[in-house]
Coordinates of C-alpha atoms in Angstrom, one line a residue:
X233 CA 41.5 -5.8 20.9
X234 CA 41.0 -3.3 17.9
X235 CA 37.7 -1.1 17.8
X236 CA 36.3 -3.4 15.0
X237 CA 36.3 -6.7 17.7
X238 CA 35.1 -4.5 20.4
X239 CA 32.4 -3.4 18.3
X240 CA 31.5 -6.8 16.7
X241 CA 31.3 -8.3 20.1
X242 CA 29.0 -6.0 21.6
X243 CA 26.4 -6.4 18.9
X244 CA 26.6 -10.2 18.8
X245 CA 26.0 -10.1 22.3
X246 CA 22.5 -11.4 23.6
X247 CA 21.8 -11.4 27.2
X248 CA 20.7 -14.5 29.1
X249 CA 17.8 -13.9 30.3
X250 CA 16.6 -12.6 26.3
X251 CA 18.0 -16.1 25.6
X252 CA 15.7 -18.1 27.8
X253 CA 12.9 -15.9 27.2
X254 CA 13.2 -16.1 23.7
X255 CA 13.3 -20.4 24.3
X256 CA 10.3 -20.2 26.3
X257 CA 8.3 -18.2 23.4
X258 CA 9.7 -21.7 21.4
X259 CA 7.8 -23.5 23.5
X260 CA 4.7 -21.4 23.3
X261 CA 4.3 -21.6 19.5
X262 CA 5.6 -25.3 19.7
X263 CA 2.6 -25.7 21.8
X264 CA 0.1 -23.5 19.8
X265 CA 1.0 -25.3 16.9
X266 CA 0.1 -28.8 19.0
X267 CA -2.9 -27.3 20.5
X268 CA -4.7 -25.5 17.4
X269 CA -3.6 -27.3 14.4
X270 CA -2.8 -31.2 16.0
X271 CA -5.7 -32.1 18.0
X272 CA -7.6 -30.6 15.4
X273 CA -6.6 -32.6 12.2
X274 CA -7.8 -35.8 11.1
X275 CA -5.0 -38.3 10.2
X276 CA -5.3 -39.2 6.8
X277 CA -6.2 -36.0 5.3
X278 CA -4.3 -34.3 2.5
X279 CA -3.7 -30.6 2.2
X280 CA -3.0 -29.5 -1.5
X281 CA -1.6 -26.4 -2.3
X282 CA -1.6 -24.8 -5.6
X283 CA 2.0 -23.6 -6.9
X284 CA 0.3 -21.4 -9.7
X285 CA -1.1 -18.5 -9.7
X286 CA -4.5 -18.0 -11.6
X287 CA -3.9 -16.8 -15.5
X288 CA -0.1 -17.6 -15.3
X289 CA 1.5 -19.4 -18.1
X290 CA 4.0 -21.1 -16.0
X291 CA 3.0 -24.4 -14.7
X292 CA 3.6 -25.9 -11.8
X293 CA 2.9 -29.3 -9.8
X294 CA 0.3 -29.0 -7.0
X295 CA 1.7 -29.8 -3.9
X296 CA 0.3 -32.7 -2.1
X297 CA 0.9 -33.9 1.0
X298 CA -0.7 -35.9 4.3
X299 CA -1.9 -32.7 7.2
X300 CA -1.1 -34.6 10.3
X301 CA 2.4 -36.0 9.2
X302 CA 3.0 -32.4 8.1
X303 CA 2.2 -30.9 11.4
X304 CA 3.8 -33.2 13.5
X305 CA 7.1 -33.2 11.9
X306 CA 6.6 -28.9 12.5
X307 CA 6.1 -30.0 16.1
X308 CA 9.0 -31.7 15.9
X309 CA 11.2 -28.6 14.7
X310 CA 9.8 -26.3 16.8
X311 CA 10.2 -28.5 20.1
X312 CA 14.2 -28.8 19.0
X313 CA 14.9 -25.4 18.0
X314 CA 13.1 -24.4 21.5
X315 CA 15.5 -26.8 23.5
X316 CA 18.5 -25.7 21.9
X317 CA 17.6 -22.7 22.4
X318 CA 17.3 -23.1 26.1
X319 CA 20.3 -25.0 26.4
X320 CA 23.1 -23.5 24.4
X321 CA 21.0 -20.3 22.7
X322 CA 21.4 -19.2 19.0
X323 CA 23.2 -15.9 20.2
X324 CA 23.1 -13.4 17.0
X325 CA 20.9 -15.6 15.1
X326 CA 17.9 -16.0 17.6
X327 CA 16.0 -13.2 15.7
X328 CA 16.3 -15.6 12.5
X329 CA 15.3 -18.4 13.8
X330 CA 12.5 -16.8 15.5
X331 CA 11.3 -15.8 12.2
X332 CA 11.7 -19.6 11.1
X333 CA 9.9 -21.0 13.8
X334 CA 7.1 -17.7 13.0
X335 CA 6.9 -19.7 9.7
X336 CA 6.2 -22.9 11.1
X337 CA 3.3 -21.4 12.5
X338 CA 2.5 -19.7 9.4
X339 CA 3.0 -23.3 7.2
X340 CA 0.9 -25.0 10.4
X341 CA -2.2 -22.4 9.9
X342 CA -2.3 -22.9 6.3
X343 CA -2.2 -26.8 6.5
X344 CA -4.8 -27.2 8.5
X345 CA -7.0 -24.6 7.3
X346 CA -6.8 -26.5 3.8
X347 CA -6.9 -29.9 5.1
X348 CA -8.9 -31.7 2.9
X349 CA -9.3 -28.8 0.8
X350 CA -7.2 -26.8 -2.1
X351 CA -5.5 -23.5 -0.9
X352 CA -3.8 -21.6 -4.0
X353 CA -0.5 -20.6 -2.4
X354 CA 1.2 -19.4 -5.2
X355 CA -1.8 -16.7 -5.9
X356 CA -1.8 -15.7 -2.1
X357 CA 2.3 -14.9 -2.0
X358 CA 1.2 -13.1 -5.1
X359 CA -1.0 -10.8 -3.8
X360 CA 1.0 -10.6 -0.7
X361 CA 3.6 -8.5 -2.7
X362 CA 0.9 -6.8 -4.7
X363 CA -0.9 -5.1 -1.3
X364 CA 2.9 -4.7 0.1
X365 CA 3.5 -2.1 -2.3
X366 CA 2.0 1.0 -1.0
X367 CA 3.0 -0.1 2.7
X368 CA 6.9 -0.4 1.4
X369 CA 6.8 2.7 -0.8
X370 CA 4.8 4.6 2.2
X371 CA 7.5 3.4 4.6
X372 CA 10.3 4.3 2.4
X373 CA 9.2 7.8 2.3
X374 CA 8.9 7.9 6.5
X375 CA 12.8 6.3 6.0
X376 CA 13.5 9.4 4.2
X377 CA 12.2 11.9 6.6
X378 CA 12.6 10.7 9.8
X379 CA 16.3 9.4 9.2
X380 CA 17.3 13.3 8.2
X381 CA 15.4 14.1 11.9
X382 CA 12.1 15.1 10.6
X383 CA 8.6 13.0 11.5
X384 CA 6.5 12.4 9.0
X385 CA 2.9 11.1 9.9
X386 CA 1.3 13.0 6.7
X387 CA 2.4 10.3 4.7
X388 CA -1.7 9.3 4.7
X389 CA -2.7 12.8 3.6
X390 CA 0.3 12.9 0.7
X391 CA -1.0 9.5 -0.6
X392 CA -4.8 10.7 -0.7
X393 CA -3.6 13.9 -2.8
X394 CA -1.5 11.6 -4.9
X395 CA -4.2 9.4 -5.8
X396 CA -6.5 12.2 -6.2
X397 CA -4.3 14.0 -8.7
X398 CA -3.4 10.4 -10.5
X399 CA -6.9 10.0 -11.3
X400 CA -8.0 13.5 -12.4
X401 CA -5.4 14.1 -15.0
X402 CA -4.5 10.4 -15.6
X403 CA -8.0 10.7 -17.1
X404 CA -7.4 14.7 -18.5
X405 CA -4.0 13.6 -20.1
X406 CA -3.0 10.4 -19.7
X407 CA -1.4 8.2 -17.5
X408 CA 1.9 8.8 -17.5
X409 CA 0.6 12.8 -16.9
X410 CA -1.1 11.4 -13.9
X411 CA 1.7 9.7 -12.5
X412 CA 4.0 12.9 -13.0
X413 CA 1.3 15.3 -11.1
X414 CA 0.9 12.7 -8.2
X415 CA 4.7 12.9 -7.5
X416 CA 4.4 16.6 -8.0
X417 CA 1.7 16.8 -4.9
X418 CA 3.4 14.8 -2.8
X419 CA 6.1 16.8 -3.5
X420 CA 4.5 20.4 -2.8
X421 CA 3.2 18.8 0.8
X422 CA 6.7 17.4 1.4
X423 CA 7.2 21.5 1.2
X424 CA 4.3 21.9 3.2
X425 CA 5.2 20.0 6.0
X426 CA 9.1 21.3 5.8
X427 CA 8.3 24.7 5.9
X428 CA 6.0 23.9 9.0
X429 CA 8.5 21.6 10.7
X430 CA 12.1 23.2 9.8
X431 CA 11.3 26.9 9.2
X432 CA 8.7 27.8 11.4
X433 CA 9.6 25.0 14.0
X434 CA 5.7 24.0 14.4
X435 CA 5.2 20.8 15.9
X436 CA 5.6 18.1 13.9
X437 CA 3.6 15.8 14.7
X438 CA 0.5 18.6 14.7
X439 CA 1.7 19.4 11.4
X440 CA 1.4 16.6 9.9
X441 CA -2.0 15.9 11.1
X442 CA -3.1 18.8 9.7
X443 CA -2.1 18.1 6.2
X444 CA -3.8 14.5 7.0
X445 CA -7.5 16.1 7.7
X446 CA -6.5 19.1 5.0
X447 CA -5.8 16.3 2.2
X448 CA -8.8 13.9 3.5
X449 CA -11.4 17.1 3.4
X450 CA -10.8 18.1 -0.1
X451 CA -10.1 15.1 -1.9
X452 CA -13.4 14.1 -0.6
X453 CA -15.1 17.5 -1.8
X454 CA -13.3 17.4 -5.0
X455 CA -14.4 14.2 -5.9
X456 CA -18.0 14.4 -4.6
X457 CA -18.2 17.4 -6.7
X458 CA -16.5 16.7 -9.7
X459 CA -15.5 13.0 -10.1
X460 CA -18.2 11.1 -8.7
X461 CA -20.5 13.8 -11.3
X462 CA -18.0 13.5 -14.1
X463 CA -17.2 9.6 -14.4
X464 CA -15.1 10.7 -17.6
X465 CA -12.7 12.4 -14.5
X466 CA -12.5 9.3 -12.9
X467 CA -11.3 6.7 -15.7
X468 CA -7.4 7.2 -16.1
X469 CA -6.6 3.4 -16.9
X470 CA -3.8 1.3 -15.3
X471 CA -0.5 0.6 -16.3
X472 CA -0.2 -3.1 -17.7
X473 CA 1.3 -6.4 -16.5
X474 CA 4.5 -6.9 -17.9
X475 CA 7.1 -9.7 -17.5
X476 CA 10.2 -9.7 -17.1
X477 CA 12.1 -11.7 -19.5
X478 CA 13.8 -14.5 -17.9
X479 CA 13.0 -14.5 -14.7
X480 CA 9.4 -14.7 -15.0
X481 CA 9.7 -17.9 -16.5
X482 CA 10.8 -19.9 -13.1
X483 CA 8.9 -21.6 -11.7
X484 CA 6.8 -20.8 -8.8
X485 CA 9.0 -17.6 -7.8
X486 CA 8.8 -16.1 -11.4
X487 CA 5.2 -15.2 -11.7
X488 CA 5.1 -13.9 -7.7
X489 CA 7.6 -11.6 -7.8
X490 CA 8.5 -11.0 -11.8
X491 CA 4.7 -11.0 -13.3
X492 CA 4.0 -7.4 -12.4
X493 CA 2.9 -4.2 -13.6
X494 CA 5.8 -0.6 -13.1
X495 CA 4.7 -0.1 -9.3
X496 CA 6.4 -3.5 -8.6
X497 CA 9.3 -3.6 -10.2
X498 CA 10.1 0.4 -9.3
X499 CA 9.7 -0.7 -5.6
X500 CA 12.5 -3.7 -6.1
X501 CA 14.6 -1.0 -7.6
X502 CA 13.8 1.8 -5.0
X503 CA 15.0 -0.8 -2.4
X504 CA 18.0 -0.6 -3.6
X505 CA 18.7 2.1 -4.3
X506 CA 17.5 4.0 -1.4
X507 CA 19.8 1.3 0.7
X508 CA 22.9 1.9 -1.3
X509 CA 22.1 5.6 -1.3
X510 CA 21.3 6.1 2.5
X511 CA 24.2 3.5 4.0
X512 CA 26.9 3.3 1.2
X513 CA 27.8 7.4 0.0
X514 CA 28.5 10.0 1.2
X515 CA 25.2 11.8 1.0
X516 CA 23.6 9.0 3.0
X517 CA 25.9 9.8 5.7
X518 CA 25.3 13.3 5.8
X519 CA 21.7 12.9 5.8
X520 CA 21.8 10.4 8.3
X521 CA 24.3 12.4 10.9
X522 CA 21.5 15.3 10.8
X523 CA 19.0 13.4 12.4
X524 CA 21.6 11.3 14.9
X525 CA 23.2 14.5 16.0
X526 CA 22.7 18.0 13.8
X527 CA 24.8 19.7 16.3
X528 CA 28.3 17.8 15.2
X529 CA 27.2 17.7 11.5
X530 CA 27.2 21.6 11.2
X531 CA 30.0 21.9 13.3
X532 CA 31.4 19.6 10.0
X533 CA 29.9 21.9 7.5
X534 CA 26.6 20.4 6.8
X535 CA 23.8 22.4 6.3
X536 CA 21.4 20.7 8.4
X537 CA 17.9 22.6 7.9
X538 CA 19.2 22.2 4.0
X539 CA 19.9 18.6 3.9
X540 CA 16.5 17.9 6.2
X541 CA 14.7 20.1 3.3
X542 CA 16.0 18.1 0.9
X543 CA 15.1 14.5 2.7
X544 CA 11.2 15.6 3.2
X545 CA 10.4 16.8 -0.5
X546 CA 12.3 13.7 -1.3
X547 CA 9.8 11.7 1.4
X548 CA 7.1 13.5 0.1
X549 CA 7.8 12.7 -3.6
X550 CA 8.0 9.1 -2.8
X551 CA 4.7 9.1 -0.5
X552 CA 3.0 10.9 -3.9
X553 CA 4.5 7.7 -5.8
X554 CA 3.5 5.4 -3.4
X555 CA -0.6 7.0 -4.0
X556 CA -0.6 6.8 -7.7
X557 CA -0.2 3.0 -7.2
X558 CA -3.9 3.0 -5.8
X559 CA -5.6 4.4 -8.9
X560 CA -2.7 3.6 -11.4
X561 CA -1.8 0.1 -10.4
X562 CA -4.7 -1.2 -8.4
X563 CA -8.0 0.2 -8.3
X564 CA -8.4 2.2 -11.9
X565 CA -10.5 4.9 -10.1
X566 CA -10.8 7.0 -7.0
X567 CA -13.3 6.7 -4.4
X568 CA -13.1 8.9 -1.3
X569 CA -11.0 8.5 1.9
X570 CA -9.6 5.8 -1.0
X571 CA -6.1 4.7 1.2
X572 CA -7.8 3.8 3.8
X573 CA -5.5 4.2 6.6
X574 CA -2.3 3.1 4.9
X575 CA -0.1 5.7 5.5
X576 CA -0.1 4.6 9.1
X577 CA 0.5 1.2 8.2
X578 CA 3.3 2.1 6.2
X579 CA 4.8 4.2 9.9
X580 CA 3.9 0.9 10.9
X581 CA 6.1 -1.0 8.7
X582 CA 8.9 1.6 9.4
X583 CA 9.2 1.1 12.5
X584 CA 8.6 -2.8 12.4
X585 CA 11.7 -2.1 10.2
X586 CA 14.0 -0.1 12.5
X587 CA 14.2 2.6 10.0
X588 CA 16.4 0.0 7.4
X589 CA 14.9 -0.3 3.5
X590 CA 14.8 -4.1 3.5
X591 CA 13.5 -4.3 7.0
X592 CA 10.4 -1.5 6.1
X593 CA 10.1 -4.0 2.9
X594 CA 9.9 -7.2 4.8
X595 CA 7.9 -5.8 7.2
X596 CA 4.9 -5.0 4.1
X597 CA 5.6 -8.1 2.8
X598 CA 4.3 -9.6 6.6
X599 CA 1.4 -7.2 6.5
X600 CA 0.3 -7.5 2.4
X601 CA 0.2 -11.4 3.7
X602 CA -2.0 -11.0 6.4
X603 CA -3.9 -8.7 4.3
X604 CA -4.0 -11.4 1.4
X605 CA -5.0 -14.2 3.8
X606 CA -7.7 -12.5 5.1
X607 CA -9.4 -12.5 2.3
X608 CA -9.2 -16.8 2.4
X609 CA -10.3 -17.4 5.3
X610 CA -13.5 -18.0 4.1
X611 CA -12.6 -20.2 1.0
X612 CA -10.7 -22.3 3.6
X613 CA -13.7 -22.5 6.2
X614 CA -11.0 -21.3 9.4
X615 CA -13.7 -20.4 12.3
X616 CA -12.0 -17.1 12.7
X617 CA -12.9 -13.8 12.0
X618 CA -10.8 -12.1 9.4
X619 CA -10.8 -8.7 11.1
X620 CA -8.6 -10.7 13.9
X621 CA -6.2 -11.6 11.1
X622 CA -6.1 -8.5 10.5
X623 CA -4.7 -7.5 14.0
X624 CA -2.1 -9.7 13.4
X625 CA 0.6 -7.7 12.2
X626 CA 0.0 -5.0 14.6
X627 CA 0.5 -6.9 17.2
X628 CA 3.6 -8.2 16.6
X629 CA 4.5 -4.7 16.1
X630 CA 3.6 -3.8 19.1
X631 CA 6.4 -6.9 20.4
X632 CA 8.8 -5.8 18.6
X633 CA 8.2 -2.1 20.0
X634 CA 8.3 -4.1 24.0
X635 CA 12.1 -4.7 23.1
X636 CA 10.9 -8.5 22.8
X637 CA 12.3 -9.2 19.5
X638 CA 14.6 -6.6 19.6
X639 CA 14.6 -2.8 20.4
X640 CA 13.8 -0.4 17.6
X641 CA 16.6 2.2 17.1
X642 CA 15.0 5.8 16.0
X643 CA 17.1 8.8 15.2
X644 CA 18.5 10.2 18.0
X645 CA 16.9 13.5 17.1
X646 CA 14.2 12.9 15.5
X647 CA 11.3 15.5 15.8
X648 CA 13.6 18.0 17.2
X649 CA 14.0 21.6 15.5
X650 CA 17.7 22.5 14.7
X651 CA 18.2 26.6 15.1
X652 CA 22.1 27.4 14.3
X653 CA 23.6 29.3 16.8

């Protein structure tokens, strides 16, 4: 058997006992699904969802169909893909179809939260990938750092500075200016936080919650005394909406995902790149070896503490990025303490992603949902709180960090100081 069988085998290999818990968790959102949304829904009611989002130009149909035939044939589904499940197991695809049948659920709530009402679904999936932006982009910059062996839980504090910065001399200059300096302080704390964690071999974790309350004090002296004073400081404009030609035309997808203004469209091609950069060349493997084991890569030539520089004013560039979006693609303006806890999120969404580009992304596409249908809950008249939506996503976290969905895998030496010998 050559290595590439061995290897392939072991990682398509799922236990049984994951396999019939994973059937049992089946059952339970089967039975949710029967228990919240069934029992509850008049038959004969109609659920319309809107396929376009408010001020687009590209039409398309409502979608109309009858709640409790809808739900039913989900139960349906759900039961069978439980069963199967239990009986033969989907081996290496369980983890997909556990996201399927987490979409049933998803599809379920929706339909019978707007039963009998109108829910604009296209507008919500739009938003969704509006408030995912600063959770990817956040997360991408903690994929930089901690893959090179470096933790970085600053990423809050660079994204306050950023924003700070974007809307100071967005409004002194122009915008583009206040882009370029917001990338420029989340490089100098990148700096910051390298020359704490790699030269002077401070904790990491301390250092980066000093730069948190460091960023979080001044910004909110700065703009008490200046900005909030000076409202001609505070007005540096946003960048537009643009289309893209072509694809923004089809319908339903086009104006969610192609209907956006730069911040959008740089995080589609971030996620790219940064996955082609970190998995598919050479310097991807190099940065990636000095946080899995710095020992063996300078015994190759690599300079680690180098490399691990480079990786965290890299992070730290990105994390300044990710905080211009706040004033420069969302908000037009700073207000204090203005992220408001994102930059954990975005660790969140790291980890939710095992440290992988596309995984960090999907994982703020999950949160900028629940974030995005918090915010309907009370068009749809759901007798829930929207602070327990909010939980949502951080809980499921937390499952996937029990091993249930999967266990994460971190860099073998992340947070460790690397001293040549």
């Amino acid at each position: 058997m050559t290595t590439q069988t061995m290897t392939k085998s072991a990682t398509s290999y799922i236990s049984p006992t994951r396999e019939r818990v994973m059937g049992v968790l089946f059952l339970i959102v089967a039975a949710a699904i029967w228990v919240f949304f069934i029992r509850n829904t008049t038959p004969g009611l109609e659920t319309t969802f809107g396929m376009t989002p408010g001020g687009s130009q590209v039409q398309t149909p409502d979608w109309v169909f009858e709640t409790y035939t809808a739900l039913n044939i989900l139960l349906f589904l759900s039961i069978a893909l439980a069963v199967y499940q239990l009986v033969r197991g989907f081996k290496r695809y369980t983890n997909l179809v556990l996201g399927l049948i987490s979409g049933f659920f998803i599809f379920a709530f929706l339909a019978w939260g707007a039963s009998g009402l109108s829910l604009n679904l296209a507008g919500l999936l739009r938003v969704m990938v509006i408030r995912s932006v600063p959770l990817t982009l956040g997360a991408f910059s903690g994929i930089l750092c901690e893959r090179s062996g470096v933790f970085n839980i600053a990423i809050e504090g660079m994204m306050l500075t950023a924003a700070f910065c974007a809307a100071l001399f967005g409004s002194l200059v122009n915008i583009w200016f206040g882009l370029l300096t917001a990338m420029l302080s989340g490089l100098l704390l990148g700096g910051v936080l390298a020359i704490l964690a790699i030269k002077y071999k401070v904790n990491q974790i301390i250092a980066g919650t000093v730069i948190n309350i460091f960023a979080t004090g001044l910004t909110s002296f700065l703009s008490a005394k200046f900005l909030q004073k000076y409202q001609y400081l505070n007005d540096p404009g946003r960048f537009p909406t643009c289309d893209v030609p072509g694809l923004s035309q089809i319908p339903f997808i086009g104006p969610i995902f192609f209907s956006h203004n730069l911040f959008v469209y740089a995080m589609y091609i971030l996620l790219i790149v940064l996955t082609v950069a970190l998995f598919y060349t050479r310097w991807g493997l190099r940065l990636r070896s000095v946080g899995e084991h710095p020992k063996a890569a300078d015994t190759l030539g690599i300079q680690v503490n180098r490399t691990r520089y480079m990786a965290v004013l890299l992070g730290g560039t990105m994390a300044g990025f990710a905080g211009a979006y706040f004033i420069l693609g969302s908000v037009g303006r700073f207000d204090e303490v203005l992220t408001a806890g994102r930059g954990f999120i975005a660790l969140a969404a790291m980890i939710f992603g095992n440290w992988y580009p596309f995984g960090a992304f999907g994982a703020g596409l999950l949160f900028g949902f629940a974030d995005s249908l918090a915010g309907k809950l009370t068009i749809l008249r759901v007798p829930i709180h929207n602070k327990f939506l909010e939980m949502a996503p951080y809980i499921v976290t937390m499952i996937v960090l029990a091993g249930i969905i999967g266990r994460g895998q971190p860099p073998a030496a992340g947070g460790q100081p690397y001293e040549k010998e």
